[in-house]
Amino acid sequence: DVKVTQSSRYLVKRTGEKVFLECVQDMDHENMFWYRQDPGLGLRLIYFSYDVKMKEKGDIPEGYSVSREKKERFSLILESASTNQTSMYLCASSFPGTENTGELFFGEGSRLTVL
Amino acid sequence: GQNIDQPTEMTATEGAIVQINCTYQTSGFNGLFWYQQHAGEAPTFLSYNVLDGLEEKGRFSSFLSRSKGYSYLLLKELQMKDSASYLCAVMDSNYQLIWGAGTKLIIKP
């Protein structure tokens, strides 16, 4: 069974703390994505990566950075967490190619609360 | 700007049929996707349309009209487990997915 695993389901952090969200996929996918999901809004793309050590900004990259040192692992970093970063964070992966890029496999999500 | 519109919430009865609409305005079009997301769980892929017409997959069907910027997801023989949010997403000219806010479907016995 294919799997995208996110390291933490629930996190509570304080304003200003550094936060790491880890994502690992076992499908040998080239493409990996980080989204945030907020009530009443569609999924918003933070960063994505089409290859190891490659990263591209999505629609809302401010306040975030990413790391992709290995093909299977894509990490999201909040350098200094703020309350407006309280959200559900979803990691996803896909095969390359046009249609395949849209068929995403998601992790269970990490619900982050910043106090 | 780019925009995907779908109803916020719908209610239907077990055993019935429901149609969830999605309209879009995007910079280019490279396909439309439907995902299902149960509460507290990850979205899962349901369907992909790139040409006009109906794609059927068991109890679920998805329709696309590119000229109208319109799609719908049709769910037949509704079951309680179909209670979920249904997300519409369009792939634009840059092969990026633009997501709707989702439609929460409530199934009543």
JSON list of C-alpha atoms in Angstrom, two decimals:
[
{"chain": "A", "resi": 1, "resn": "ASP", "atom": "CA", "xyz": [0.00, 0.00, 0.00]},
{"chain": "A", "resi": 2, "resn": "VAL", "atom": "CA", "xyz": [1.43, 3.35, -1.02]},
{"chain": "A", "resi": 3, "resn": "LYS", "atom": "CA", "xyz": [2.07, 5.74, 1.79]},
{"chain": "A", "resi": 4, "resn": "VAL", "atom": "CA", "xyz": [2.86, 9.35, 2.57]},
{"chain": "A", "resi": 5, "resn": "THR", "atom": "CA", "xyz": [3.76, 9.74, 6.22]},
{"chain": "A", "resi": 6, "resn": "GLN", "atom": "CA", "xyz": [3.85, 12.99, 8.12]},
{"chain": "A", "resi": 7, "resn": "SER", "atom": "CA", "xyz": [5.84, 13.01, 11.32]},
{"chain": "A", "resi": 8, "resn": "SER", "atom": "CA", "xyz": [3.32, 14.65, 13.65]},
{"chain": "A", "resi": 9, "resn": "ARG", "atom": "CA", "xyz": [-0.49, 14.68, 13.57]},
{"chain": "A", "resi": 10, "resn": "TYR", "atom": "CA", "xyz": [-0.83, 17.41, 16.19]},
{"chain": "A", "resi": 11, "resn": "LEU", "atom": "CA", "xyz": [1.63, 20.06, 17.35]},
{"chain": "A", "resi": 12, "resn": "VAL", "atom": "CA", "xyz": [1.32, 22.99, 19.71]},
{"chain": "A", "resi": 13, "resn": "LYS", "atom": "CA", "xyz": [4.07, 25.58, 19.53]},
{"chain": "A", "resi": 14, "resn": "ARG", "atom": "CA", "xyz": [4.69, 29.06, 20.90]},
{"chain": "A", "resi": 15, "resn": "THR", "atom": "CA", "xyz": [5.12, 32.21, 18.84]},
{"chain": "A", "resi": 16, "resn": "GLY", "atom": "CA", "xyz": [8.71, 32.55, 17.68]},
{"chain": "A", "resi": 17, "resn": "GLU", "atom": "CA", "xyz": [9.58, 28.86, 17.94]},
{"chain": "A", "resi": 18, "resn": "LYS", "atom": "CA", "xyz": [11.16, 27.02, 15.02]},
{"chain": "A", "resi": 19, "resn": "VAL", "atom": "CA", "xyz": [8.94, 24.25, 13.70]},
{"chain": "A", "resi": 20, "resn": "PHE", "atom": "CA", "xyz": [9.90, 21.26, 11.55]},
{"chain": "A", "resi": 21, "resn": "LEU", "atom": "CA", "xyz": [7.29, 19.23, 9.71]},
{"chain": "A", "resi": 22, "resn": "GLU", "atom": "CA", "xyz": [8.61, 16.06, 8.15]},
{"chain": "A", "resi": 23, "resn": "CYS", "atom": "CA", "xyz": [7.12, 14.13, 5.24]},
{"chain": "A", "resi": 24, "resn": "VAL", "atom": "CA", "xyz": [8.27, 10.80, 3.84]},
{"chain": "A", "resi": 25, "resn": "GLN", "atom": "CA", "xyz": [6.86, 8.91, 0.86]},
{"chain": "A", "resi": 26, "resn": "ASP", "atom": "CA", "xyz": [7.59, 5.33, -0.14]},
{"chain": "A", "resi": 27, "resn": "MET", "atom": "CA", "xyz": [6.41, 5.49, -3.76]},
{"chain": "A", "resi": 28, "resn": "ASP", "atom": "CA", "xyz": [9.63, 6.76, -5.38]},
{"chain": "A", "resi": 29, "resn": "HIS", "atom": "CA", "xyz": [7.76, 9.89, -6.52]},
{"chain": "A", "resi": 30, "resn": "GLU", "atom": "CA", "xyz": [9.77, 12.76, -7.96]},
{"chain": "A", "resi": 31, "resn": "ASN", "atom": "CA", "xyz": [7.22, 15.43, -7.08]},
{"chain": "A", "resi": 32, "resn": "MET", "atom": "CA", "xyz": [6.48, 16.52, -3.53]},
{"chain": "A", "resi": 33, "resn": "PHE", "atom": "CA", "xyz": [4.30, 19.35, -2.25]},
{"chain": "A", "resi": 34, "resn": "TRP", "atom": "CA", "xyz": [3.41, 21.18, 0.94]},
{"chain": "A", "resi": 35, "resn": "TYR", "atom": "CA", "xyz": [-0.07, 22.70, 1.28]},
{"chain": "A", "resi": 36, "resn": "ARG", "atom": "CA", "xyz": [-1.95, 24.37, 4.05]},
{"chain": "A", "resi": 37, "resn": "GLN", "atom": "CA", "xyz": [-5.69, 23.88, 4.47]},
{"chain": "A", "resi": 38, "resn": "ASP", "atom": "CA", "xyz": [-7.87, 26.41, 6.25]},
{"chain": "A", "resi": 39, "resn": "PRO", "atom": "CA", "xyz": [-11.67, 26.43, 6.67]},
{"chain": "A", "resi": 40, "resn": "GLY", "atom": "CA", "xyz": [-13.48, 28.08, 3.78]},
{"chain": "A", "resi": 41, "resn": "LEU", "atom": "CA", "xyz": [-10.37, 28.23, 1.62]},
{"chain": "A", "resi": 42, "resn": "GLY", "atom": "CA", "xyz": [-9.04, 25.87, -1.00]},
{"chain": "A", "resi": 43, "resn": "LEU", "atom": "CA", "xyz": [-5.73, 24.12, -0.50]},
{"chain": "A", "resi": 44, "resn": "ARG", "atom": "CA", "xyz": [-2.93, 26.66, -0.84]},
{"chain": "A", "resi": 45, "resn": "LEU", "atom": "CA", "xyz": [0.47, 25.62, -2.13]},
{"chain": "A", "resi": 46, "resn": "ILE", "atom": "CA", "xyz": [3.41, 26.67, 0.03]},
{"chain": "A", "resi": 47, "resn": "TYR", "atom": "CA", "xyz": [6.37, 25.01, -1.70]},
{"chain": "A", "resi": 48, "resn": "PHE", "atom": "CA", "xyz": [6.97, 22.16, -4.08]},
{"chain": "A", "resi": 49, "resn": "SER", "atom": "CA", "xyz": [9.86, 20.13, -5.37]},
{"chain": "A", "resi": 50, "resn": "TYR", "atom": "CA", "xyz": [10.30, 18.16, -8.57]},
{"chain": "A", "resi": 51, "resn": "ASP", "atom": "CA", "xyz": [13.67, 16.64, -7.66]},
{"chain": "A", "resi": 52, "resn": "VAL", "atom": "CA", "xyz": [16.20, 16.20, -4.90]},
{"chain": "A", "resi": 53, "resn": "LYS", "atom": "CA", "xyz": [17.72, 19.51, -3.75]},
{"chain": "A", "resi": 54, "resn": "MET", "atom": "CA", "xyz": [15.24, 21.37, -5.95]},
{"chain": "A", "resi": 55, "resn": "LYS", "atom": "CA", "xyz": [12.53, 23.63, -4.54]},
{"chain": "A", "resi": 56, "resn": "GLU", "atom": "CA", "xyz": [10.07, 26.11, -5.96]},
{"chain": "A", "resi": 57, "resn": "LYS", "atom": "CA", "xyz": [7.88, 28.66, -4.22]},
{"chain": "A", "resi": 58, "resn": "GLY", "atom": "CA", "xyz": [4.17, 28.14, -4.35]},
{"chain": "A", "resi": 59, "resn": "ASP", "atom": "CA", "xyz": [1.46, 30.70, -3.77]},
{"chain": "A", "resi": 60, "resn": "ILE", "atom": "CA", "xyz": [2.18, 31.47, -0.10]},
{"chain": "A", "resi": 61, "resn": "PRO", "atom": "CA", "xyz": [5.87, 30.82, 0.67]},
{"chain": "A", "resi": 62, "resn": "GLU", "atom": "CA", "xyz": [6.37, 33.74, 3.08]},
{"chain": "A", "resi": 63, "resn": "GLY", "atom": "CA", "xyz": [7.38, 32.57, 6.54]},
{"chain": "A", "resi": 64, "resn": "TYR", "atom": "CA", "xyz": [8.25, 29.06, 5.34]},
{"chain": "A", "resi": 65, "resn": "SER", "atom": "CA", "xyz": [11.23, 27.23, 3.93]},
{"chain": "A", "resi": 66, "resn": "VAL", "atom": "CA", "xyz": [11.75, 23.65, 2.76]},
{"chain": "A", "resi": 67, "resn": "SER", "atom": "CA", "xyz": [14.45, 21.06, 2.44]},
{"chain": "A", "resi": 68, "resn": "ARG", "atom": "CA", "xyz": [14.71, 18.07, 0.12]},
{"chain": "A", "resi": 69, "resn": "GLU", "atom": "CA", "xyz": [17.99, 16.26, 0.71]},
{"chain": "A", "resi": 70, "resn": "LYS", "atom": "CA", "xyz": [16.64, 12.83, -0.25]},
{"chain": "A", "resi": 71, "resn": "LYS", "atom": "CA", "xyz": [14.07, 11.84, -2.83]},
{"chain": "A", "resi": 72, "resn": "GLU", "atom": "CA", "xyz": [11.67, 10.34, -0.31]},
{"chain": "A", "resi": 73, "resn": "ARG", "atom": "CA", "xyz": [11.78, 13.16, 2.26]},
{"chain": "A", "resi": 74, "resn": "PHE", "atom": "CA", "xyz": [10.44, 16.73, 2.04]},
{"chain": "A", "resi": 75, "resn": "SER", "atom": "CA", "xyz": [10.57, 18.93, 5.13]},
{"chain": "A", "resi": 76, "resn": "LEU", "atom": "CA", "xyz": [8.69, 22.14, 5.84]},
{"chain": "A", "resi": 77, "resn": "ILE", "atom": "CA", "xyz": [10.30, 24.62, 8.21]},
{"chain": "A", "resi": 78, "resn": "LEU", "atom": "CA", "xyz": [8.71, 27.53, 9.99]},
{"chain": "A", "resi": 79, "resn": "GLU", "atom": "CA", "xyz": [11.69, 29.64, 11.06]},
{"chain": "A", "resi": 80, "resn": "SER", "atom": "CA", "xyz": [9.72, 31.68, 13.60]},
{"chain": "A", "resi": 81, "resn": "ALA", "atom": "CA", "xyz": [6.17, 30.49, 14.07]},
{"chain": "A", "resi": 82, "resn": "SER", "atom": "CA", "xyz": [3.39, 33.03, 14.23]},
{"chain": "A", "resi": 83, "resn": "THR", "atom": "CA", "xyz": [-0.26, 32.68, 15.21]},
{"chain": "A", "resi": 84, "resn": "ASN", "atom": "CA", "xyz": [-1.41, 33.15, 11.60]},
{"chain": "A", "resi": 85, "resn": "GLN", "atom": "CA", "xyz": [0.42, 29.94, 10.75]},
{"chain": "A", "resi": 86, "resn": "THR", "atom": "CA", "xyz": [-2.02, 27.94, 12.84]},
{"chain": "A", "resi": 87, "resn": "SER", "atom": "CA", "xyz": [-3.41, 25.56, 10.24]},
{"chain": "A", "resi": 88, "resn": "MET", "atom": "CA", "xyz": [-3.61, 22.03, 8.86]},
{"chain": "A", "resi": 89, "resn": "TYR", "atom": "CA", "xyz": [-0.51, 21.23, 6.82]},
{"chain": "A", "resi": 90, "resn": "LEU", "atom": "CA", "xyz": [-0.75, 18.58, 4.13]},
{"chain": "A", "resi": 91, "resn": "CYS", "atom": "CA", "xyz": [2.15, 16.93, 2.35]},
{"chain": "A", "resi": 92, "resn": "ALA", "atom": "CA", "xyz": [1.56, 15.26, -1.01]},
{"chain": "A", "resi": 93, "resn": "SER", "atom": "CA", "xyz": [3.53, 13.48, -3.69]},
{"chain": "A", "resi": 94, "resn": "SER", "atom": "CA", "xyz": [3.00, 12.49, -7.31]},
{"chain": "A", "resi": 95, "resn": "PHE", "atom": "CA", "xyz": [4.69, 11.06, -10.36]},
{"chain": "A", "resi": 96, "resn": "PRO", "atom": "CA", "xyz": [6.01, 13.52, -12.94]},
{"chain": "A", "resi": 97, "resn": "GLY", "atom": "CA", "xyz": [4.07, 14.25, -16.12]},
{"chain": "A", "resi": 98, "resn": "THR", "atom": "CA", "xyz": [1.03, 16.37, -16.69]},
{"chain": "A", "resi": 99, "resn": "GLU", "atom": "CA", "xyz": [-1.89, 14.17, -15.70]},
{"chain": "A", "resi": 100, "resn": "ASN", "atom": "CA", "xyz": [0.15, 12.30, -13.12]},
{"chain": "A", "resi": 101, "resn": "THR", "atom": "CA", "xyz": [1.18, 15.52, -11.46]},
{"chain": "A", "resi": 102, "resn": "GLY", "atom": "CA", "xyz": [-2.45, 16.18, -10.61]},
{"chain": "A", "resi": 103, "resn": "GLU", "atom": "CA", "xyz": [-3.04, 12.78, -9.06]},
{"chain": "A", "resi": 104, "resn": "LEU", "atom": "CA", "xyz": [-1.68, 13.52, -5.63]},
{"chain": "A", "resi": 105, "resn": "PHE", "atom": "CA", "xyz": [-1.15, 11.15, -2.74]},
{"chain": "A", "resi": 106, "resn": "PHE", "atom": "CA", "xyz": [-1.60, 12.97, 0.54]},
{"chain": "A", "resi": 107, "resn": "GLY", "atom": "CA", "xyz": [-0.34, 12.39, 4.03]},
{"chain": "A", "resi": 108, "resn": "GLU", "atom": "CA", "xyz": [-2.72, 12.43, 6.98]},
{"chain": "A", "resi": 109, "resn": "GLY", "atom": "CA", "xyz": [-1.92, 16.04, 7.76]},
{"chain": "A", "resi": 110, "resn": "SER", "atom": "CA", "xyz": [-0.26, 17.88, 10.63]},
{"chain": "A", "resi": 111, "resn": "ARG", "atom": "CA", "xyz": [-2.48, 20.18, 12.64]},
{"chain": "A", "resi": 112, "resn": "LEU", "atom": "CA", "xyz": [-0.31, 22.98, 14.01]},
{"chain": "A", "resi": 113, "resn": "THR", "atom": "CA", "xyz": [-1.48, 25.39, 16.68]},
{"chain": "A", "resi": 114, "resn": "VAL", "atom": "CA", "xyz": [0.71, 28.40, 17.43]},
{"chain": "A", "resi": 115, "resn": "LEU", "atom": "CA", "xyz": [-0.02, 30.11, 20.74]},
{"chain": "B", "resi": 1, "resn": "GLY", "atom": "CA", "xyz": [-7.51, 36.02, -11.21]},
{"chain": "B", "resi": 2, "resn": "GLN", "atom": "CA", "xyz": [-8.05, 32.31, -11.00]},
{"chain": "B", "resi": 3, "resn": "ASN", "atom": "CA", "xyz": [-11.17, 31.03, -9.31]},
{"chain": "B", "resi": 4, "resn": "ILE", "atom": "CA", "xyz": [-12.87, 27.75, -8.53]},
{"chain": "B", "resi": 5, "resn": "ASP", "atom": "CA", "xyz": [-16.45, 27.85, -7.20]},
{"chain": "B", "resi": 6, "resn": "GLN", "atom": "CA", "xyz": [-18.35, 25.01, -5.59]},
{"chain": "B", "resi": 7, "resn": "PRO", "atom": "CA", "xyz": [-21.21, 24.99, -3.06]},
{"chain": "B", "resi": 8, "resn": "THR", "atom": "CA", "xyz": [-20.14, 25.07, 0.57]},
{"chain": "B", "resi": 9, "resn": "GLU", "atom": "CA", "xyz": [-22.49, 22.37, 1.80]},
{"chain": "B", "resi": 10, "resn": "MET", "atom": "CA", "xyz": [-25.09, 19.96, 0.45]},
{"chain": "B", "resi": 11, "resn": "THR", "atom": "CA", "xyz": [-27.42, 17.48, 2.10]},
{"chain": "B", "resi": 12, "resn": "ALA", "atom": "CA", "xyz": [-28.79, 14.31, 0.53]},
{"chain": "B", "resi": 13, "resn": "THR", "atom": "CA", "xyz": [-30.58, 11.14, 1.57]},
{"chain": "B", "resi": 14, "resn": "GLU", "atom": "CA", "xyz": [-29.10, 7.66, 1.74]},
{"chain": "B", "resi": 15, "resn": "GLY", "atom": "CA", "xyz": [-29.82, 5.76, -1.48]},
{"chain": "B", "resi": 16, "resn": "ALA", "atom": "CA", "xyz": [-30.46, 8.92, -3.51]},
{"chain": "B", "resi": 17, "resn": "ILE", "atom": "CA", "xyz": [-28.38, 10.71, -6.17]},
{"chain": "B", "resi": 18, "resn": "VAL", "atom": "CA", "xyz": [-26.51, 13.98, -5.66]},
{"chain": "B", "resi": 19, "resn": "GLN", "atom": "CA", "xyz": [-24.72, 16.26, -8.10]},
{"chain": "B", "resi": 20, "resn": "ILE", "atom": "CA", "xyz": [-21.91, 18.54, -6.88]},
{"chain": "B", "resi": 21, "resn": "ASN", "atom": "CA", "xyz": [-21.12, 21.37, -9.27]},
{"chain": "B", "resi": 22, "resn": "CYS", "atom": "CA", "xyz": [-17.83, 23.12, -9.88]},
{"chain": "B", "resi": 23, "resn": "THR", "atom": "CA", "xyz": [-17.24, 26.17, -12.07]},
{"chain": "B", "resi": 24, "resn": "TYR", "atom": "CA", "xyz": [-13.82, 27.53, -12.85]},
{"chain": "B", "resi": 25, "resn": "GLN", "atom": "CA", "xyz": [-11.96, 30.44, -14.37]},
{"chain": "B", "resi": 26, "resn": "THR", "atom": "CA", "xyz": [-8.28, 29.70, -14.77]},
{"chain": "B", "resi": 27, "resn": "SER", "atom": "CA", "xyz": [-5.27, 30.69, -16.84]},
{"chain": "B", "resi": 28, "resn": "GLY", "atom": "CA", "xyz": [-5.32, 27.78, -19.21]},
{"chain": "B", "resi": 29, "resn": "PHE", "atom": "CA", "xyz": [-6.64, 24.30, -18.61]},
{"chain": "B", "resi": 30, "resn": "ASN", "atom": "CA", "xyz": [-4.82, 20.99, -18.34]},
{"chain": "B", "resi": 31, "resn": "GLY", "atom": "CA", "xyz": [-7.43, 18.91, -16.60]},
{"chain": "B", "resi": 32, "resn": "LEU", "atom": "CA", "xyz": [-9.91, 18.89, -13.75]},
{"chain": "B", "resi": 33, "resn": "PHE", "atom": "CA", "xyz": [-9.64, 16.67, -10.69]},
{"chain": "B", "resi": 34, "resn": "TRP", "atom": "CA", "xyz": [-12.06, 15.61, -7.96]},
{"chain": "B", "resi": 35, "resn": "TYR", "atom": "CA", "xyz": [-10.89, 14.51, -4.53]},
{"chain": "B", "resi": 36, "resn": "GLN", "atom": "CA", "xyz": [-12.76, 13.12, -1.54]},
{"chain": "B", "resi": 37, "resn": "GLN", "atom": "CA", "xyz": [-11.78, 14.09, 1.99]},
{"chain": "B", "resi": 38, "resn": "HIS", "atom": "CA", "xyz": [-13.35, 12.51, 5.05]},
{"chain": "B", "resi": 39, "resn": "ALA", "atom": "CA", "xyz": [-13.25, 14.60, 8.20]},
{"chain": "B", "resi": 40, "resn": "GLY", "atom": "CA", "xyz": [-9.80, 14.50, 9.78]},
{"chain": "B", "resi": 41, "resn": "GLU", "atom": "CA", "xyz": [-8.32, 12.48, 6.94]},
{"chain": "B", "resi": 42, "resn": "ALA", "atom": "CA", "xyz": [-6.20, 13.07, 3.84]},
{"chain": "B", "resi": 43, "resn": "PRO", "atom": "CA", "xyz": [-7.81, 13.90, 0.49]},
{"chain": "B", "resi": 44, "resn": "THR", "atom": "CA", "xyz": [-7.94, 10.95, -1.90]},
{"chain": "B", "resi": 45, "resn": "PHE", "atom": "CA", "xyz": [-8.09, 11.11, -5.69]},
{"chain": "B", "resi": 46, "resn": "LEU", "atom": "CA", "xyz": [-11.46, 10.31, -7.27]},
{"chain": "B", "resi": 47, "resn": "SER", "atom": "CA", "xyz": [-11.39, 11.34, -10.92]},
{"chain": "B", "resi": 48, "resn": "TYR", "atom": "CA", "xyz": [-9.68, 13.22, -13.74]},
{"chain": "B", "resi": 49, "resn": "ASN", "atom": "CA", "xyz": [-11.30, 14.87, -16.77]},
{"chain": "B", "resi": 50, "resn": "VAL", "atom": "CA", "xyz": [-9.43, 16.58, -19.58]},
{"chain": "B", "resi": 51, "resn": "LEU", "atom": "CA", "xyz": [-11.87, 16.08, -22.47]},
{"chain": "B", "resi": 52, "resn": "ASP", "atom": "CA", "xyz": [-15.53, 17.06, -22.55]},
{"chain": "B", "resi": 53, "resn": "GLY", "atom": "CA", "xyz": [-17.99, 14.44, -21.47]},
{"chain": "B", "resi": 54, "resn": "LEU", "atom": "CA", "xyz": [-18.78, 11.98, -18.74]},
{"chain": "B", "resi": 55, "resn": "GLU", "atom": "CA", "xyz": [-16.32, 9.65, -17.03]},
{"chain": "B", "resi": 56, "resn": "GLU", "atom": "CA", "xyz": [-17.95, 6.87, -15.03]},
{"chain": "B", "resi": 57, "resn": "LYS", "atom": "CA", "xyz": [-16.30, 4.97, -12.23]},
{"chain": "B", "resi": 58, "resn": "GLY", "atom": "CA", "xyz": [-18.68, 2.76, -10.32]},
{"chain": "B", "resi": 59, "resn": "ARG", "atom": "CA", "xyz": [-21.18, 4.83, -8.31]},
{"chain": "B", "resi": 60, "resn": "PHE", "atom": "CA", "xyz": [-19.24, 8.01, -9.09]},
{"chain": "B", "resi": 61, "resn": "SER", "atom": "CA", "xyz": [-19.24, 9.91, -12.39]},
{"chain": "B", "resi": 62, "resn": "SER", "atom": "CA", "xyz": [-17.58, 13.17, -13.35]},
{"chain": "B", "resi": 63, "resn": "PHE", "atom": "CA", "xyz": [-18.60, 15.47, -16.20]},
{"chain": "B", "resi": 64, "resn": "LEU", "atom": "CA", "xyz": [-16.68, 18.25, -17.91]},
{"chain": "B", "resi": 65, "resn": "SER", "atom": "CA", "xyz": [-17.64, 21.07, -20.28]},
{"chain": "B", "resi": 66, "resn": "ARG", "atom": "CA", "xyz": [-14.54, 23.10, -21.11]},
{"chain": "B", "resi": 67, "resn": "SER", "atom": "CA", "xyz": [-16.47, 25.71, -23.10]},
{"chain": "B", "resi": 68, "resn": "LYS", "atom": "CA", "xyz": [-18.63, 26.45, -20.06]},
{"chain": "B", "resi": 69, "resn": "GLY", "atom": "CA", "xyz": [-15.86, 26.14, -17.47]},
{"chain": "B", "resi": 70, "resn": "TYR", "atom": "CA", "xyz": [-18.05, 23.64, -15.65]},
{"chain": "B", "resi": 71, "resn": "SER", "atom": "CA", "xyz": [-17.82, 20.23, -14.09]},
{"chain": "B", "resi": 72, "resn": "TYR", "atom": "CA", "xyz": [-19.95, 18.11, -11.83]},
{"chain": "B", "resi": 73, "resn": "LEU", "atom": "CA", "xyz": [-19.44, 15.05, -9.69]},
{"chain": "B", "resi": 74, "resn": "LEU", "atom": "CA", "xyz": [-22.42, 12.69, -9.62]},
{"chain": "B", "resi": 75, "resn": "LEU", "atom": "CA", "xyz": [-22.78, 10.25, -6.77]},
{"chain": "B", "resi": 76, "resn": "LYS", "atom": "CA", "xyz": [-25.41, 7.51, -7.11]},
{"chain": "B", "resi": 77, "resn": "GLU", "atom": "CA", "xyz": [-26.90, 5.12, -4.56]},
{"chain": "B", "resi": 78, "resn": "LEU", "atom": "CA", "xyz": [-25.58, 7.25, -1.74]},
{"chain": "B", "resi": 79, "resn": "GLN", "atom": "CA", "xyz": [-24.19, 5.51, 1.30]},
{"chain": "B", "resi": 80, "resn": "MET", "atom": "CA", "xyz": [-23.51, 6.94, 4.74]},
{"chain": "B", "resi": 81, "resn": "LYS", "atom": "CA", "xyz": [-19.77, 6.55, 4.11]},
{"chain": "B", "resi": 82, "resn": "ASP", "atom": "CA", "xyz": [-20.07, 9.08, 1.27]},
{"chain": "B", "resi": 83, "resn": "SER", "atom": "CA", "xyz": [-20.40, 11.82, 3.89]},
{"chain": "B", "resi": 84, "resn": "ALA", "atom": "CA", "xyz": [-17.25, 13.81, 3.22]},
{"chain": "B", "resi": 85, "resn": "SER", "atom": "CA", "xyz": [-15.94, 16.96, 1.59]},
{"chain": "B", "resi": 86, "resn": "TYR", "atom": "CA", "xyz": [-15.46, 16.88, -2.17]},
{"chain": "B", "resi": 87, "resn": "LEU", "atom": "CA", "xyz": [-12.70, 19.04, -3.58]},
{"chain": "B", "resi": 88, "resn": "CYS", "atom": "CA", "xyz": [-12.58, 20.29, -7.16]},
{"chain": "B", "resi": 89, "resn": "ALA", "atom": "CA", "xyz": [-9.18, 21.27, -8.59]},
{"chain": "B", "resi": 90, "resn": "VAL", "atom": "CA", "xyz": [-8.10, 22.54, -12.00]},
{"chain": "B", "resi": 91, "resn": "MET", "atom": "CA", "xyz": [-4.62, 22.26, -13.47]},
{"chain": "B", "resi": 92, "resn": "ASP", "atom": "CA", "xyz": [-3.70, 25.55, -15.11]},
{"chain": "B", "resi": 93, "resn": "SER", "atom": "CA", "xyz": [-1.37, 26.35, -18.01]},
{"chain": "B", "resi": 94, "resn": "ASN", "atom": "CA", "xyz": [1.66, 26.06, -15.68]},
{"chain": "B", "resi": 95, "resn": "TYR", "atom": "CA", "xyz": [0.54, 22.60, -14.57]},
{"chain": "B", "resi": 96, "resn": "GLN", "atom": "CA", "xyz": [-0.25, 23.92, -11.11]},
{"chain": "B", "resi": 97, "resn": "LEU", "atom": "CA", "xyz": [-3.41, 22.81, -9.32]},
{"chain": "B", "resi": 98, "resn": "ILE", "atom": "CA", "xyz": [-5.93, 25.49, -8.36]},
{"chain": "B", "resi": 99, "resn": "TRP", "atom": "CA", "xyz": [-8.26, 24.24, -5.62]},
{"chain": "B", "resi": 100, "resn": "GLY", "atom": "CA", "xyz": [-11.84, 25.01, -4.73]},
{"chain": "B", "resi": 101, "resn": "ALA", "atom": "CA", "xyz": [-12.78, 25.36, -1.05]},
{"chain": "B", "resi": 102, "resn": "GLY", "atom": "CA", "xyz": [-14.63, 22.05, -1.12]},
{"chain": "B", "resi": 103, "resn": "THR", "atom": "CA", "xyz": [-18.24, 20.95, -0.75]},
{"chain": "B", "resi": 104, "resn": "LYS", "atom": "CA", "xyz": [-19.24, 19.28, 2.50]},
{"chain": "B", "resi": 105, "resn": "LEU", "atom": "CA", "xyz": [-21.75, 16.53, 1.70]},
{"chain": "B", "resi": 106, "resn": "ILE", "atom": "CA", "xyz": [-24.02, 15.39, 4.52]},
{"chain": "B", "resi": 107, "resn": "ILE", "atom": "CA", "xyz": [-25.90, 12.12, 4.04]},
{"chain": "B", "resi": 108, "resn": "LYS", "atom": "CA", "xyz": [-29.03, 11.56, 6.10]},
{"chain": "B", "resi": 109, "resn": "PRO", "atom": "CA", "xyz": [-30.65, 8.16, 6.70]}
]
